[in-house]
Amino acid sequence: MDGVGSNPKMHSQSKAFHFFELALRLCVIPLTLSSLLVIVSSNQTSDLYGTVEFNNLSGFKYLISINAISGVYSLGSVFISKSRCFKMYDWVLFVLDQVTTYLMVTSGSAVSEILYLAEKGDREVSWSEVCSYFGSFCQKTKVSLGLHFVALLCFIVLSLISAFRLFSKFDAPSSSLANMEENGK
């Protein structure tokens, strides 16, 4: 009986591991909510160039949507991971953690590209930089993107944790099975 329940050291490590996972899931909620609120409030008006706001660019709308989805999923996953009846569905958390992480990567990348163009412009296609005219908007967007990437780092770690939890339930193939397959060929 080498199970987790019979070994006090492994049981305490398992509890610490679960606590760390829960803390990460809880950290994601304020990070995504803050990122969402900062970018929504990042409107700015210039007498010379008009108004810029988050809904002018689809990349910002995508970031807002993914932040909302990620925050709601993280809240739901806190309850799922605490519930004993969902322990056999570790694969669901694994898949959803992976999907959420990839969505956060894509939305962060989209806004990073927009910010790069706003900061530097692109002379080849005659796009001028705009952050010198809309500095407050660019700064708030950078803060929002920074919060988003911190939440993304949390989800990367959560993806690794859920992968470890899921795949540690399976035994590695035995060497005798591998030898039998080689001899059978």
mmCIF file of C-alpha atoms in Angstrom:
data_model
loop_
_atom_site.group_PDB
_atom_site.id
_atom_site.type_symbol
_atom_site.label_atom_id
_atom_site.label_comp_id
_atom_site.label_asym_id
_atom_site.label_seq_id
_atom_site.Cartn_x
_atom_site.Cartn_y
_atom_site.Cartn_z
ATOM 1 C CA MET A 1 0.000 0.000 0.000
ATOM 2 C CA ASP A 2 2.175 2.823 -1.246
ATOM 3 C CA GLY A 3 -0.766 5.073 -2.080
ATOM 4 C CA VAL A 4 -0.920 8.721 -1.150
ATOM 5 C CA GLY A 5 -3.221 7.986 1.784
ATOM 6 C CA SER A 6 -0.750 5.611 3.435
ATOM 7 C CA ASN A 7 2.338 7.822 3.086
ATOM 8 C CA PRO A 8 2.055 11.016 5.209
ATOM 9 C CA LYS A 9 4.903 12.786 3.360
ATOM 10 C CA MET A 10 3.305 12.195 -0.072
ATOM 11 C CA HIS A 11 -0.083 13.224 1.320
ATOM 12 C CA SER A 12 1.316 16.562 2.563
ATOM 13 C CA GLN A 13 3.073 17.119 -0.801
ATOM 14 C CA SER A 14 -0.189 16.372 -2.601
ATOM 15 C CA LYS A 15 -2.042 18.874 -0.404
ATOM 16 C CA ALA A 16 0.629 21.527 -1.007
ATOM 17 C CA PHE A 17 0.472 20.831 -4.752
ATOM 18 C CA HIS A 18 -3.329 21.176 -4.719
ATOM 19 C CA PHE A 19 -3.094 24.393 -2.661
ATOM 20 C CA PHE A 20 -0.624 25.862 -5.191
ATOM 21 C CA GLU A 21 -2.969 24.966 -8.055
ATOM 22 C CA LEU A 22 -5.924 26.521 -6.248
ATOM 23 C CA ALA A 23 -3.928 29.689 -5.522
ATOM 24 C CA LEU A 24 -2.987 30.030 -9.199
ATOM 25 C CA ARG A 25 -6.602 29.553 -10.292
ATOM 26 C CA LEU A 26 -7.688 32.221 -7.811
ATOM 27 C CA CYS A 27 -4.912 34.624 -8.921
ATOM 28 C CA VAL A 28 -6.078 34.472 -12.524
ATOM 29 C CA ILE A 29 -9.492 35.928 -11.663
ATOM 30 C CA PRO A 30 -8.357 39.417 -10.512
ATOM 31 C CA LEU A 31 -5.616 39.514 -13.151
ATOM 32 C CA THR A 32 -7.997 38.925 -16.062
ATOM 33 C CA LEU A 33 -10.655 41.188 -14.562
ATOM 34 C CA SER A 34 -8.120 43.998 -14.049
ATOM 35 C CA SER A 35 -6.767 43.572 -17.575
ATOM 36 C CA LEU A 36 -10.294 43.744 -18.939
ATOM 37 C CA LEU A 37 -11.234 46.839 -16.915
ATOM 38 C CA VAL A 38 -8.028 48.721 -17.737
ATOM 39 C CA ILE A 39 -8.405 48.220 -21.485
ATOM 40 C CA VAL A 40 -12.113 49.112 -21.432
ATOM 41 C CA SER A 41 -11.284 52.387 -19.659
ATOM 42 C CA SER A 42 -8.433 53.285 -22.022
ATOM 43 C CA ASN A 43 -10.343 55.719 -24.245
ATOM 44 C CA GLN A 44 -8.572 58.960 -25.180
ATOM 45 C CA THR A 45 -9.472 61.992 -27.279
ATOM 46 C CA SER A 46 -7.064 64.213 -29.185
ATOM 47 C CA ASP A 47 -8.159 67.587 -30.592
ATOM 48 C CA LEU A 48 -6.081 66.931 -33.680
ATOM 49 C CA TYR A 49 -6.792 63.244 -34.349
ATOM 50 C CA GLY A 50 -10.128 62.447 -32.703
ATOM 51 C CA THR A 51 -10.948 59.633 -30.303
ATOM 52 C CA VAL A 52 -9.390 56.225 -29.903
ATOM 53 C CA GLU A 53 -11.099 53.548 -27.850
ATOM 54 C CA PHE A 54 -10.833 49.815 -27.343
ATOM 55 C CA ASN A 55 -13.730 48.957 -29.650
ATOM 56 C CA ASN A 56 -11.983 50.581 -32.641
ATOM 57 C CA LEU A 57 -9.751 47.521 -33.029
ATOM 58 C CA SER A 58 -10.877 43.914 -33.167
ATOM 59 C CA GLY A 59 -7.700 42.728 -31.402
ATOM 60 C CA PHE A 60 -8.735 44.645 -28.285
ATOM 61 C CA LYS A 61 -12.239 43.194 -28.435
ATOM 62 C CA TYR A 62 -10.697 39.735 -28.731
ATOM 63 C CA LEU A 63 -8.472 40.368 -25.690
ATOM 64 C CA ILE A 64 -11.476 41.535 -23.668
ATOM 65 C CA SER A 65 -13.479 38.459 -24.678
ATOM 66 C CA ILE A 66 -10.663 36.043 -23.842
ATOM 67 C CA ASN A 67 -10.017 37.769 -20.507
ATOM 68 C CA ALA A 68 -13.700 37.420 -19.623
ATOM 69 C CA ILE A 69 -13.784 33.765 -20.691
ATOM 70 C CA SER A 70 -10.543 33.001 -18.831
ATOM 71 C CA GLY A 71 -11.734 34.653 -15.632
ATOM 72 C CA VAL A 72 -15.080 32.861 -15.662
ATOM 73 C CA TYR A 73 -13.410 29.542 -16.496
ATOM 74 C CA SER A 74 -10.891 30.036 -13.699
ATOM 75 C CA LEU A 75 -13.687 30.691 -11.210
ATOM 76 C CA GLY A 76 -15.537 27.580 -12.382
ATOM 77 C CA SER A 77 -12.385 25.492 -12.323
ATOM 78 C CA VAL A 78 -11.808 26.427 -8.669
ATOM 79 C CA PHE A 79 -15.094 24.753 -7.789
ATOM 80 C CA ILE A 80 -14.459 21.810 -10.101
ATOM 81 C CA SER A 81 -10.981 21.163 -8.716
ATOM 82 C CA LYS A 82 -12.252 21.293 -5.119
ATOM 83 C CA SER A 83 -15.115 18.877 -5.776
ATOM 84 C CA ARG A 84 -14.394 15.200 -5.164
ATOM 85 C CA CYS A 85 -16.931 14.013 -7.758
ATOM 86 C CA PHE A 86 -14.903 15.630 -10.564
ATOM 87 C CA LYS A 87 -11.602 13.935 -9.675
ATOM 88 C CA MET A 88 -12.199 11.304 -12.341
ATOM 89 C CA TYR A 89 -12.576 14.077 -14.926
ATOM 90 C CA ASP A 90 -9.016 15.388 -14.690
ATOM 91 C CA TRP A 91 -8.839 15.158 -18.473
ATOM 92 C CA VAL A 92 -11.571 17.825 -18.739
ATOM 93 C CA LEU A 93 -9.504 20.291 -16.702
ATOM 94 C CA PHE A 94 -6.436 19.341 -18.724
ATOM 95 C CA VAL A 95 -8.143 20.062 -22.064
ATOM 96 C CA LEU A 96 -9.810 23.260 -20.853
ATOM 97 C CA ASP A 97 -6.566 24.536 -19.304
ATOM 98 C CA GLN A 98 -4.775 23.899 -22.605
ATOM 99 C CA VAL A 99 -7.465 25.601 -24.700
ATOM 100 C CA THR A 100 -7.618 28.606 -22.372
ATOM 101 C CA THR A 101 -3.837 28.952 -22.410
ATOM 102 C CA TYR A 102 -3.728 28.888 -26.208
ATOM 103 C CA LEU A 103 -6.547 31.434 -26.470
ATOM 104 C CA MET A 104 -4.685 33.718 -24.083
ATOM 105 C CA VAL A 105 -1.522 33.380 -26.170
ATOM 106 C CA THR A 106 -3.358 34.338 -29.359
ATOM 107 C CA SER A 107 -5.184 37.317 -27.857
ATOM 108 C CA GLY A 108 -2.014 38.591 -26.187
ATOM 109 C CA SER A 109 -0.141 38.240 -29.472
ATOM 110 C CA ALA A 110 -2.813 40.159 -31.372
ATOM 111 C CA VAL A 111 -2.703 43.089 -28.958
ATOM 112 C CA SER A 112 1.103 42.994 -28.848
ATOM 113 C CA GLU A 113 1.183 43.471 -32.617
ATOM 114 C CA ILE A 114 -1.294 46.353 -32.402
ATOM 115 C CA LEU A 115 0.792 48.008 -29.688
ATOM 116 C CA TYR A 116 3.966 47.526 -31.687
ATOM 117 C CA LEU A 117 2.397 49.269 -34.678
ATOM 118 C CA ALA A 118 0.995 52.026 -32.448
ATOM 119 C CA GLU A 119 4.464 52.550 -30.919
ATOM 120 C CA LYS A 120 6.658 52.196 -34.012
ATOM 121 C CA GLY A 121 4.370 52.494 -37.020
ATOM 122 C CA ASP A 122 5.241 50.838 -40.327
ATOM 123 C CA ARG A 123 6.831 53.059 -42.964
ATOM 124 C CA GLU A 124 6.497 50.472 -45.743
ATOM 125 C CA VAL A 125 2.706 50.767 -45.678
ATOM 126 C CA SER A 126 2.644 54.431 -44.571
ATOM 127 C CA TRP A 127 1.338 53.774 -41.052
ATOM 128 C CA SER A 128 2.585 56.354 -38.633
ATOM 129 C CA GLU A 129 2.998 55.728 -34.928
ATOM 130 C CA VAL A 130 0.155 57.047 -32.793
ATOM 131 C CA CYS A 131 1.360 56.667 -29.210
ATOM 132 C CA SER A 132 2.867 60.170 -29.271
ATOM 133 C CA TYR A 133 -0.678 61.503 -29.816
ATOM 134 C CA PHE A 134 -2.523 58.976 -27.634
ATOM 135 C CA GLY A 135 0.007 58.356 -24.869
ATOM 136 C CA SER A 136 -2.512 57.623 -22.132
ATOM 137 C CA PHE A 137 -4.301 55.091 -24.324
ATOM 138 C CA CYS A 138 -1.048 53.318 -25.155
ATOM 139 C CA GLN A 139 0.093 53.260 -21.514
ATOM 140 C CA LYS A 140 -3.199 51.798 -20.296
ATOM 141 C CA THR A 141 -3.114 49.227 -23.070
ATOM 142 C CA LYS A 142 0.420 48.227 -22.052
ATOM 143 C CA VAL A 143 -0.705 47.798 -18.433
ATOM 144 C CA SER A 144 -3.648 45.692 -19.581
ATOM 145 C CA LEU A 145 -1.384 43.557 -21.733
ATOM 146 C CA GLY A 146 1.075 43.126 -18.858
ATOM 147 C CA LEU A 147 -1.705 41.905 -16.558
ATOM 148 C CA HIS A 148 -2.888 39.594 -19.326
ATOM 149 C CA PHE A 149 0.580 38.066 -19.698
ATOM 150 C CA VAL A 150 0.896 37.500 -15.934
ATOM 151 C CA ALA A 151 -2.449 35.657 -16.078
ATOM 152 C CA LEU A 152 -1.095 33.737 -19.074
ATOM 153 C CA LEU A 153 1.943 32.658 -17.047
ATOM 154 C CA CYS A 154 -0.424 31.375 -14.361
ATOM 155 C CA PHE A 155 -2.300 29.379 -16.998
ATOM 156 C CA ILE A 156 0.923 27.955 -18.425
ATOM 157 C CA VAL A 157 1.796 26.627 -14.971
ATOM 158 C CA LEU A 158 -1.789 25.386 -14.513
ATOM 159 C CA SER A 159 -1.537 23.555 -17.844
ATOM 160 C CA LEU A 160 1.624 21.837 -16.656
ATOM 161 C CA ILE A 161 -0.008 20.919 -13.344
ATOM 162 C CA SER A 162 -3.131 19.496 -14.968
ATOM 163 C CA ALA A 163 -0.994 17.560 -17.462
ATOM 164 C CA PHE A 164 1.117 16.137 -14.637
ATOM 165 C CA ARG A 165 -1.965 15.199 -12.615
ATOM 166 C CA LEU A 166 -3.622 13.501 -15.582
ATOM 167 C CA PHE A 167 -0.636 11.632 -16.991
ATOM 168 C CA SER A 168 0.737 10.558 -13.612
ATOM 169 C CA LYS A 169 -2.308 8.284 -13.315
ATOM 170 C CA PHE A 170 -0.900 6.097 -16.066
ATOM 171 C CA ASP A 171 2.015 3.707 -15.755
ATOM 172 C CA ALA A 172 4.895 3.807 -18.184
ATOM 173 C CA PRO A 173 5.032 0.878 -20.608
ATOM 174 C CA SER A 174 7.020 -1.992 -19.190
ATOM 175 C CA SER A 175 10.333 -2.902 -20.763
ATOM 176 C CA SER A 176 9.220 -6.515 -21.190
ATOM 177 C CA LEU A 177 6.291 -5.338 -23.326
ATOM 178 C CA ALA A 178 8.678 -3.315 -25.488
ATOM 179 C CA ASN A 179 10.968 -6.342 -25.852
ATOM 180 C CA MET A 180 8.023 -8.547 -26.854
ATOM 181 C CA GLU A 181 7.004 -6.044 -29.535
ATOM 182 C CA GLU A 182 10.561 -5.878 -30.899
ATOM 183 C CA ASN A 183 10.854 -9.682 -31.025
ATOM 184 C CA GLY A 184 7.467 -10.000 -32.705
ATOM 185 C CA LYS A 185 8.578 -7.837 -35.640
#
